[in-house]
Tab-separated table of C-alpha atoms (C1' of nucleotides) and ligand atoms in Angstrom:
chain	number	residue	atom	x	y	z
A	1	UNK	CA	14.226	26.795	-17.103
A	2	UNK	CA	14.756	24.667	-14.371
A	3	UNK	CA	18.628	25.150	-14.679
A	4	UNK	CA	18.268	28.615	-13.020
A	5	UNK	CA	16.881	27.268	-9.954
A	6	UNK	CA	19.284	24.566	-9.773
A	7	UNK	CA	21.953	26.881	-9.893
A	8	UNK	CA	20.434	28.806	-7.029
A	9	UNK	CA	19.942	25.726	-5.128
A	10	UNK	CA	23.650	24.992	-5.523
A	11	UNK	CA	24.749	28.673	-4.428
A	12	UNK	CA	22.448	28.219	-1.311
A	13	UNK	CA	24.533	25.151	-0.681
A	14	UNK	CA	27.775	26.903	-1.190
A	15	UNK	CA	27.089	29.714	1.428
A	16	UNK	CA	27.073	26.787	4.073
A	17	UNK	CA	29.627	24.478	4.914
A	18	UNK	CA	28.010	21.885	2.890
A	19	UNK	CA	30.162	20.447	0.076
A	20	UNK	CA	29.041	19.846	-3.330
A	21	UNK	CA	29.668	16.137	-4.221
A	22	UNK	CA	28.758	14.404	-7.640
A	23	UNK	CA	25.935	12.623	-5.705
A	24	UNK	CA	24.488	15.697	-4.364
A	25	UNK	CA	24.659	17.300	-7.840
A	26	UNK	CA	23.052	14.500	-9.420
A	27	UNK	CA	20.038	14.309	-6.745
A	28	UNK	CA	19.276	18.016	-6.878
A	29	UNK	CA	19.532	17.879	-10.975
A	30	UNK	CA	17.094	15.103	-10.765
A	31	UNK	CA	14.728	17.126	-8.531
A	32	UNK	CA	14.839	19.901	-10.612
A	33	UNK	CA	14.618	18.222	-13.942
A	34	UNK	CA	11.818	15.912	-13.240
A	35	UNK	CA	10.010	18.720	-11.344
A	36	UNK	CA	7.890	15.818	-9.737
A	37	UNK	CA	7.606	14.748	-6.326
A	38	UNK	CA	9.638	11.633	-6.380
A	39	UNK	CA	10.614	9.215	-3.279
A	40	UNK	CA	13.926	8.630	-2.129
A	41	UNK	CA	13.909	5.136	-3.602
A	42	UNK	CA	12.773	6.626	-6.952
A	43	UNK	CA	15.723	8.966	-7.052
A	44	UNK	CA	17.984	6.244	-6.032
A	45	UNK	CA	16.635	4.040	-8.872
A	46	UNK	CA	17.019	6.851	-11.375
A	47	UNK	CA	20.485	7.634	-10.469
A	48	UNK	CA	21.903	3.994	-10.437
A	49	UNK	CA	22.815	3.997	-14.101
A	50	UNK	CA	25.278	7.080	-13.240
A	51	UNK	CA	26.182	6.002	-9.863
A	52	UNK	CA	26.083	2.165	-9.642
A	53	UNK	CA	27.876	2.291	-6.047
A	54	UNK	CA	25.718	5.016	-4.562
A	55	UNK	CA	24.000	3.955	-1.277
A	56	UNK	CA	20.426	4.528	-0.684
A	57	UNK	CA	21.565	5.945	2.636
A	58	UNK	CA	23.281	8.701	0.642
A	59	UNK	CA	20.031	9.609	-0.929
A	60	UNK	CA	18.429	9.868	2.403
A	61	UNK	CA	21.149	11.573	4.015
A	62	UNK	CA	21.283	14.448	1.305
A	63	UNK	CA	17.819	14.865	1.164
A	64	UNK	CA	17.910	15.662	4.854
A	65	UNK	CA	20.614	18.085	4.244
A	66	UNK	CA	18.944	19.812	1.437
A	67	UNK	CA	15.692	19.950	3.764
A	68	UNK	CA	17.902	21.329	6.562
A	69	UNK	CA	19.233	23.966	4.327
A	70	UNK	CA	15.730	24.898	3.117
A	71	UNK	CA	16.063	24.090	-0.611
A	72	UNK	CA	13.669	20.838	-0.400
A	73	UNK	CA	10.570	20.220	1.334
A	74	UNK	CA	9.489	16.672	2.757
A	75	UNK	CA	5.989	15.509	1.906
A	76	UNK	CA	4.791	13.104	4.229
A	77	UNK	CA	1.984	10.605	3.789
A	78	UNK	CA	0.901	8.123	6.041
A	79	UNK	CA	1.282	4.819	4.771
A	80	UNK	CA	3.653	5.029	1.886
A	81	UNK	CA	7.009	6.580	1.542
A	82	UNK	CA	7.881	10.455	1.987
A	83	UNK	CA	8.060	12.482	-1.375
A	84	UNK	CA	10.364	15.561	-1.888
A	85	UNK	CA	9.459	18.766	-3.577
A	86	UNK	CA	12.332	21.145	-5.045
A	87	UNK	CA	9.670	23.945	-5.116
A	88	UNK	CA	9.921	25.669	-1.709
A	89	UNK	CA	7.546	28.528	-2.402
A	90	UNK	CA	4.211	28.143	-0.591
A	91	UNK	CA	1.580	26.121	-2.734
A	92	UNK	CA	-0.710	23.019	-2.479
A	93	UNK	CA	-1.227	19.820	-3.704
A	94	UNK	CA	-3.954	17.721	-5.426
A	95	UNK	CA	-3.465	13.984	-5.010
A	96	UNK	CA	-5.198	11.470	-6.983
A	97	UNK	CA	-6.704	8.603	-4.822
A	98	UNK	CA	-6.383	6.244	-7.513
A	99	UNK	CA	-2.939	6.478	-9.115
A	100	UNK	CA	-1.129	8.618	-6.459
A	101	UNK	CA	-0.391	11.428	-9.146
A	102	UNK	CA	0.331	14.898	-7.371
A	103	UNK	CA	-0.271	18.118	-9.085
A	104	UNK	CA	0.656	21.525	-7.551
A	105	UNK	CA	-2.031	24.562	-7.398
A	106	UNK	CA	-2.162	27.738	-5.652
A	107	UNK	CA	-4.461	29.369	-3.112
A	108	UNK	CA	-4.436	32.695	-1.791
A	109	UNK	CA	-6.156	32.975	1.501
A	110	UNK	CA	-5.676	30.276	4.263
A	111	UNK	CA	-3.928	32.659	6.710
A	112	UNK	CA	-7.427	33.264	7.967
A	113	UNK	CA	-7.508	29.722	9.315
A	114	UNK	CA	-4.414	30.113	11.279
A	115	UNK	CA	-5.457	33.162	12.924
A	116	UNK	CA	-8.930	31.600	13.705
A	117	UNK	CA	-7.003	28.575	15.150
A	118	UNK	CA	-4.888	30.756	17.309
A	119	UNK	CA	-7.744	32.507	18.851
A	120	UNK	CA	-9.787	29.368	19.342
A	121	UNK	CA	-7.020	27.286	20.750
A	122	UNK	CA	-4.545	29.696	22.552
A	123	UNK	CA	-1.627	28.335	20.318
A	124	UNK	CA	1.083	30.208	18.733
A	125	UNK	CA	0.512	28.998	15.223
A	126	UNK	CA	3.439	28.950	12.740
A	127	UNK	CA	2.157	27.191	9.599
A	128	UNK	CA	-0.201	24.619	8.231
A	129	UNK	CA	-0.482	21.763	5.828
A	130	UNK	CA	-3.108	21.101	3.257
A	131	UNK	CA	-4.069	18.643	0.623
A	132	UNK	CA	-6.905	18.019	-1.681
A	133	UNK	CA	-7.698	14.418	-2.597
A	134	UNK	CA	-9.767	13.361	-5.655
A	135	UNK	CA	-9.386	11.728	-9.177
A	136	UNK	CA	-7.183	12.972	-11.744
A	137	UNK	CA	-8.418	13.247	-15.263
A	138	UNK	CA	-6.921	10.338	-16.589
A	139	UNK	CA	-8.273	8.116	-13.990
A	140	UNK	CA	-11.766	9.694	-14.367
A	141	UNK	CA	-11.726	8.815	-18.068
A	142	UNK	CA	-10.712	5.088	-17.692
A	143	UNK	CA	-13.410	4.726	-15.158
A	144	UNK	CA	-15.978	5.775	-17.826
A	145	UNK	CA	-15.055	2.281	-19.480
B	1	UNK	CA	-21.539	12.443	28.191
B	2	UNK	CA	-19.004	10.132	26.120
B	3	UNK	CA	-21.200	6.934	27.053
B	4	UNK	CA	-23.898	8.040	24.613
B	5	UNK	CA	-21.589	8.036	21.734
B	6	UNK	CA	-20.077	4.902	22.785
B	7	UNK	CA	-23.215	3.171	22.618
B	8	UNK	CA	-24.152	4.847	19.434
B	9	UNK	CA	-20.777	3.168	18.018
B	10	UNK	CA	-21.762	-0.067	19.269
B	11	UNK	CA	-24.953	0.159	17.778
B	12	UNK	CA	-23.309	0.934	14.497
B	13	UNK	CA	-21.304	-2.237	14.755
B	14	UNK	CA	-24.277	-4.374	15.791
B	15	UNK	CA	-25.786	-3.427	12.209
B	16	UNK	CA	-22.957	-5.263	10.518
B	17	UNK	CA	-21.800	-8.497	10.840
B	18	UNK	CA	-19.077	-7.343	13.186
B	19	UNK	CA	-19.132	-8.996	16.485
B	20	UNK	CA	-18.664	-7.364	19.765
B	21	UNK	CA	-15.839	-8.627	21.640
B	22	UNK	CA	-14.472	-7.675	25.285
B	23	UNK	CA	-11.484	-6.466	23.370
B	24	UNK	CA	-13.358	-4.317	20.922
B	25	UNK	CA	-15.546	-2.873	23.587
B	26	UNK	CA	-12.370	-2.032	25.476
B	27	UNK	CA	-10.823	-0.128	22.680
B	28	UNK	CA	-13.946	1.698	21.732
B	29	UNK	CA	-14.361	2.376	25.516
B	30	UNK	CA	-10.800	3.809	25.861
B	31	UNK	CA	-11.357	6.148	22.668
B	32	UNK	CA	-14.385	7.394	23.832
B	33	UNK	CA	-13.553	8.187	27.460
B	34	UNK	CA	-9.969	9.534	26.606
B	35	UNK	CA	-11.403	11.844	24.016
B	36	UNK	CA	-7.809	12.141	22.787
B	37	UNK	CA	-6.019	11.045	19.652
B	38	UNK	CA	-4.030	7.943	20.796
B	39	UNK	CA	-1.750	5.921	18.903
B	40	UNK	CA	-2.192	1.951	18.414
B	41	UNK	CA	0.404	1.399	20.878
B	42	UNK	CA	-0.838	3.619	23.393
B	43	UNK	CA	-4.304	1.974	23.319
B	44	UNK	CA	-2.579	-1.336	23.607
B	45	UNK	CA	-0.523	-0.316	26.599
B	46	UNK	CA	-3.392	1.471	28.356
B	47	UNK	CA	-5.192	-1.960	28.076
B	48	UNK	CA	-2.537	-4.636	29.057
B	49	UNK	CA	-3.886	-4.240	32.660
B	50	UNK	CA	-7.326	-5.650	31.815
B	51	UNK	CA	-6.194	-7.864	28.827
B	52	UNK	CA	-2.836	-9.191	29.702
B	53	UNK	CA	-3.126	-11.453	26.596
B	54	UNK	CA	-4.396	-9.258	24.189
B	55	UNK	CA	-2.207	-9.000	21.002
B	56	UNK	CA	-0.818	-5.409	19.351
B	57	UNK	CA	-2.476	-7.147	16.238
B	58	UNK	CA	-5.730	-7.001	17.795
B	59	UNK	CA	-5.588	-3.435	18.287
B	60	UNK	CA	-4.397	-2.693	14.703
B	61	UNK	CA	-7.218	-5.269	13.282
B	62	UNK	CA	-9.820	-3.601	15.278
B	63	UNK	CA	-9.100	-0.113	14.464
B	64	UNK	CA	-9.233	-1.039	10.778
B	65	UNK	CA	-12.605	-2.705	11.388
B	66	UNK	CA	-13.465	0.738	13.148
B	67	UNK	CA	-12.266	2.631	10.232
B	68	UNK	CA	-14.105	0.294	7.808
B	69	UNK	CA	-17.312	0.953	9.593
B	70	UNK	CA	-16.888	4.525	9.922
B	71	UNK	CA	-16.757	5.111	13.629
B	72	UNK	CA	-13.037	5.944	13.685
B	73	UNK	CA	-10.896	8.144	11.528
B	74	UNK	CA	-7.243	7.493	11.051
B	75	UNK	CA	-4.796	10.487	11.350
B	76	UNK	CA	-1.555	9.567	9.612
B	77	UNK	CA	1.466	11.671	10.268
B	78	UNK	CA	4.712	11.224	8.169
B	79	UNK	CA	7.320	10.023	10.583
B	80	UNK	CA	5.385	8.343	13.587
B	81	UNK	CA	2.732	6.191	14.081
B	82	UNK	CA	-0.983	6.881	13.150
B	83	UNK	CA	-3.343	8.316	15.610
B	84	UNK	CA	-7.044	7.573	15.854
B	85	UNK	CA	-9.976	9.683	16.480
B	86	UNK	CA	-13.610	8.655	17.379
B	87	UNK	CA	-14.905	12.142	16.524
B	88	UNK	CA	-15.881	11.378	13.005
B	89	UNK	CA	-17.714	14.632	12.080
B	90	UNK	CA	-15.623	17.101	10.095
B	91	UNK	CA	-13.140	19.099	12.319
B	92	UNK	CA	-9.468	20.118	12.155
B	93	UNK	CA	-6.429	19.722	14.468
B	94	UNK	CA	-3.886	21.908	15.680
B	95	UNK	CA	-0.808	20.127	16.694
B	96	UNK	CA	2.114	21.474	18.786
B	97	UNK	CA	5.548	21.072	17.172
B	98	UNK	CA	7.015	20.797	20.526
B	99	UNK	CA	5.037	18.165	22.653
B	100	UNK	CA	2.867	16.685	19.783
B	101	UNK	CA	-0.426	17.791	21.675
B	102	UNK	CA	-3.334	17.774	19.293
B	103	UNK	CA	-6.424	19.790	20.032
B	104	UNK	CA	-9.581	19.923	17.836
B	105	UNK	CA	-10.952	23.002	16.227
B	106	UNK	CA	-13.706	23.948	13.690
B	107	UNK	CA	-13.620	25.953	10.749
B	108	UNK	CA	-16.369	26.394	8.446
B	109	UNK	CA	-15.235	27.351	4.744
B	110	UNK	CA	-12.675	25.048	3.119
B	111	UNK	CA	-15.135	23.807	0.590
B	112	UNK	CA	-14.115	26.990	-1.524
B	113	UNK	CA	-10.442	25.335	-1.844
B	114	UNK	CA	-11.908	22.097	-3.294
B	115	UNK	CA	-13.963	23.929	-5.996
B	116	UNK	CA	-11.022	25.850	-7.030
B	117	UNK	CA	-8.685	22.924	-7.110
B	118	UNK	CA	-11.047	21.332	-9.223
B	119	UNK	CA	-11.316	24.040	-11.600
B	120	UNK	CA	-7.455	24.687	-11.776
B	121	UNK	CA	-6.500	21.209	-12.034
B	122	UNK	CA	-9.381	19.324	-13.560
B	123	UNK	CA	-9.465	16.842	-10.785
B	124	UNK	CA	-12.825	15.270	-9.478
B	125	UNK	CA	-12.178	16.460	-5.875
B	126	UNK	CA	-13.636	14.423	-2.765
B	127	UNK	CA	-12.201	15.810	0.295
B	128	UNK	CA	-9.103	17.543	1.886
B	129	UNK	CA	-6.924	17.332	4.529
B	130	UNK	CA	-5.746	20.330	6.728
B	131	UNK	CA	-3.643	20.791	9.948
B	132	UNK	CA	-2.289	23.775	11.677
B	133	UNK	CA	1.067	23.668	13.477
B	134	UNK	CA	2.381	25.862	16.212
B	135	UNK	CA	2.934	25.846	19.923
B	136	UNK	CA	0.783	24.833	22.537
B	137	UNK	CA	0.150	27.352	25.559
B	138	UNK	CA	1.932	24.908	27.968
B	139	UNK	CA	4.902	24.958	25.849
B	140	UNK	CA	5.024	28.484	25.233
B	141	UNK	CA	4.980	29.279	28.812
B	142	UNK	CA	7.684	26.809	29.540
B	143	UNK	CA	10.044	28.614	26.830
B	144	UNK	CA	9.485	31.835	28.625
B	145	UNK	CA	11.998	30.351	31.335
C	1	DT	C1'	52.649	16.778	3.655
C	2	DC	C1'	49.909	16.146	7.829
C	3	DT	C1'	45.756	16.790	9.936
C	4	DT	C1'	40.927	17.296	10.418
C	5	DA	C1'	36.602	17.518	8.851
C	6	DC	C1'	33.053	16.208	5.849
C	7	DA	C1'	30.871	12.422	2.728
C	8	DT	C1'	29.832	7.981	1.097
C	9	DT	C1'	29.323	3.220	1.307
C	10	DG	C1'	27.286	-1.341	2.883
C	11	DT	C1'	25.056	-3.339	6.328
C	12	DA	C1'	22.669	-3.884	10.579
C	13	DA	C1'	19.140	-2.043	13.334
C	14	DT	C1'	14.507	0.201	14.440
C	15	DT	C1'	9.989	1.000	14.153
C	16	DC	C1'	5.510	0.679	12.579
C	17	DT	C1'	2.423	-2.336	10.490
C	18	DT	C1'	0.591	-6.331	8.238
C	19	DA	C1'	0.418	-11.427	7.107
C	20	DT	C1'	-0.161	-16.061	8.352
C	21	DA	C1'	-1.324	-19.904	10.920
C	22	DA	C1'	-2.983	-22.279	14.899
C	23	DA	C1'	-5.927	-21.743	18.908
C	24	DT	C1'	-10.641	-19.626	20.825
C	25	DT	C1'	-14.898	-18.122	20.618
C	26	DA	C1'	-19.223	-17.158	18.974
C	27	DT	C1'	-23.054	-18.073	15.569
C	28	DT	C1'	-25.622	-21.142	12.687
C	29	DT	C1'	-27.383	-25.678	11.085
C	30	DT	C1'	-28.639	-30.173	11.705
D	1	DA	C1'	-27.504	-30.277	22.253
D	2	DA	C1'	-23.867	-31.479	18.934
D	3	DA	C1'	-21.623	-30.543	14.971
D	4	DA	C1'	-20.358	-27.344	11.604
D	5	DT	C1'	-19.428	-22.673	10.120
D	6	DA	C1'	-17.695	-18.183	10.527
D	7	DA	C1'	-15.473	-14.651	12.986
D	8	DT	C1'	-11.913	-13.475	16.097
D	9	DT	C1'	-7.733	-13.487	18.865
D	10	DT	C1'	-3.145	-14.588	19.501
D	11	DA	C1'	1.770	-15.242	18.883
D	12	DT	C1'	5.141	-14.774	15.719
D	13	DA	C1'	7.009	-13.682	11.350
D	14	DA	C1'	7.772	-10.740	7.641
D	15	DG	C1'	7.479	-6.213	5.345
D	16	DA	C1'	8.571	-1.730	4.190
D	17	DA	C1'	10.856	2.671	5.193
D	18	DT	C1'	14.345	4.893	7.357
D	19	DT	C1'	18.260	5.545	10.623
D	20	DA	C1'	22.445	4.300	12.815
D	21	DC	C1'	26.951	2.794	12.818
D	22	DA	C1'	31.774	1.914	11.539
D	23	DA	C1'	35.078	1.607	8.036
D	24	DT	C1'	36.693	3.766	4.181
D	25	DG	C1'	37.394	7.726	0.964
D	26	DT	C1'	37.734	12.598	-0.394
D	27	DA	C1'	38.377	17.319	0.092
D	28	DA	C1'	40.196	21.253	2.594
D	29	DG	C1'	43.296	23.784	5.853
D	30	DA	C1'	47.757	24.311	8.610
E	201	MN	MN1	4.852	20.516	-5.268
E	202	MN	MN1	-9.949	15.219	16.609
E	203	ZN	ZN1	-5.230	9.291	-11.244
E	204	ZN	ZN1	3.225	21.629	23.504
DNA sequence: TCTTACATTGTAATTCTTATAAATTATTTT
DNA sequence: AAAATAATTTATAAGAATTACAATGTAAGA
């Protein structure tokens, strides 16, 4: 159930000086219930029924607050807008080059890469980023006319 | 010597209907001689002495032309501007979170990740992207006051 | 209640990149 | 070589995503 994790996120916020507001609750709720990787604008559009006066700046502001607290991760892609992920445990993404669909997957061992990079470059390595690109099943099927 | 690879790039262009112009030559020359990962604007600034009338659009246009021909790769980062790499053979990057320095490194085996992603998600996987983030030696030293 | 701190809103500004149209330059055709 | 065609550059406007800012609103603490 996504509600447990939503509650955990709310509790995490309470332990800071960040106040819970209706807008914040709605943004978090949307993130946890959709379980997708929405853009700021998608969130904004999804909530404009409930909050006709909400500013898009509020969405951006709060996503940054959530990021700082650590309950949301930002996924940045070159051309288009950032996407936001409420699953903060380590996992990777497969992205469809056709339709943009993003799917989570897990892979155990990439720490080896970090260690090698440290040795080869002399950097003190903290973390890494990886995505896999391809064609999703839906798009593959459509191509086969 | 970078000049051999520059010549190869020029030859690759000649085999298409793409014309060689002074601006194009200068952009390529800069890419191959600097051997860094400059932004479009860095290239533009670096060449404004030689080409006081060159438009920044020309830099962007030509970088796209080079990308299409396959002699340049675009590295996209979320917040800031794209960087361009004239080394198109497969390699990875370590990026300093402090100063933004980008250093190449090689790692043999990440095809395994692609295979696993295919099996787990049903995607037809084409390629992947990976970067490692940390602190470069220079920045590490400065922190130790 | 009064004061202070935090949030939201609406809008302007910023940044990076692309689109457009006119002017140049190069290539091909006559 | 001159004319026609195609590619390229330039200058500038437009676009999209995000942030900054100031005014207003709301909650918490004294
Ligand atoms: Mn995810
Ligand atoms: Mn590189
Ligand atoms: Zn797809
Ligand atoms: Zn550094």
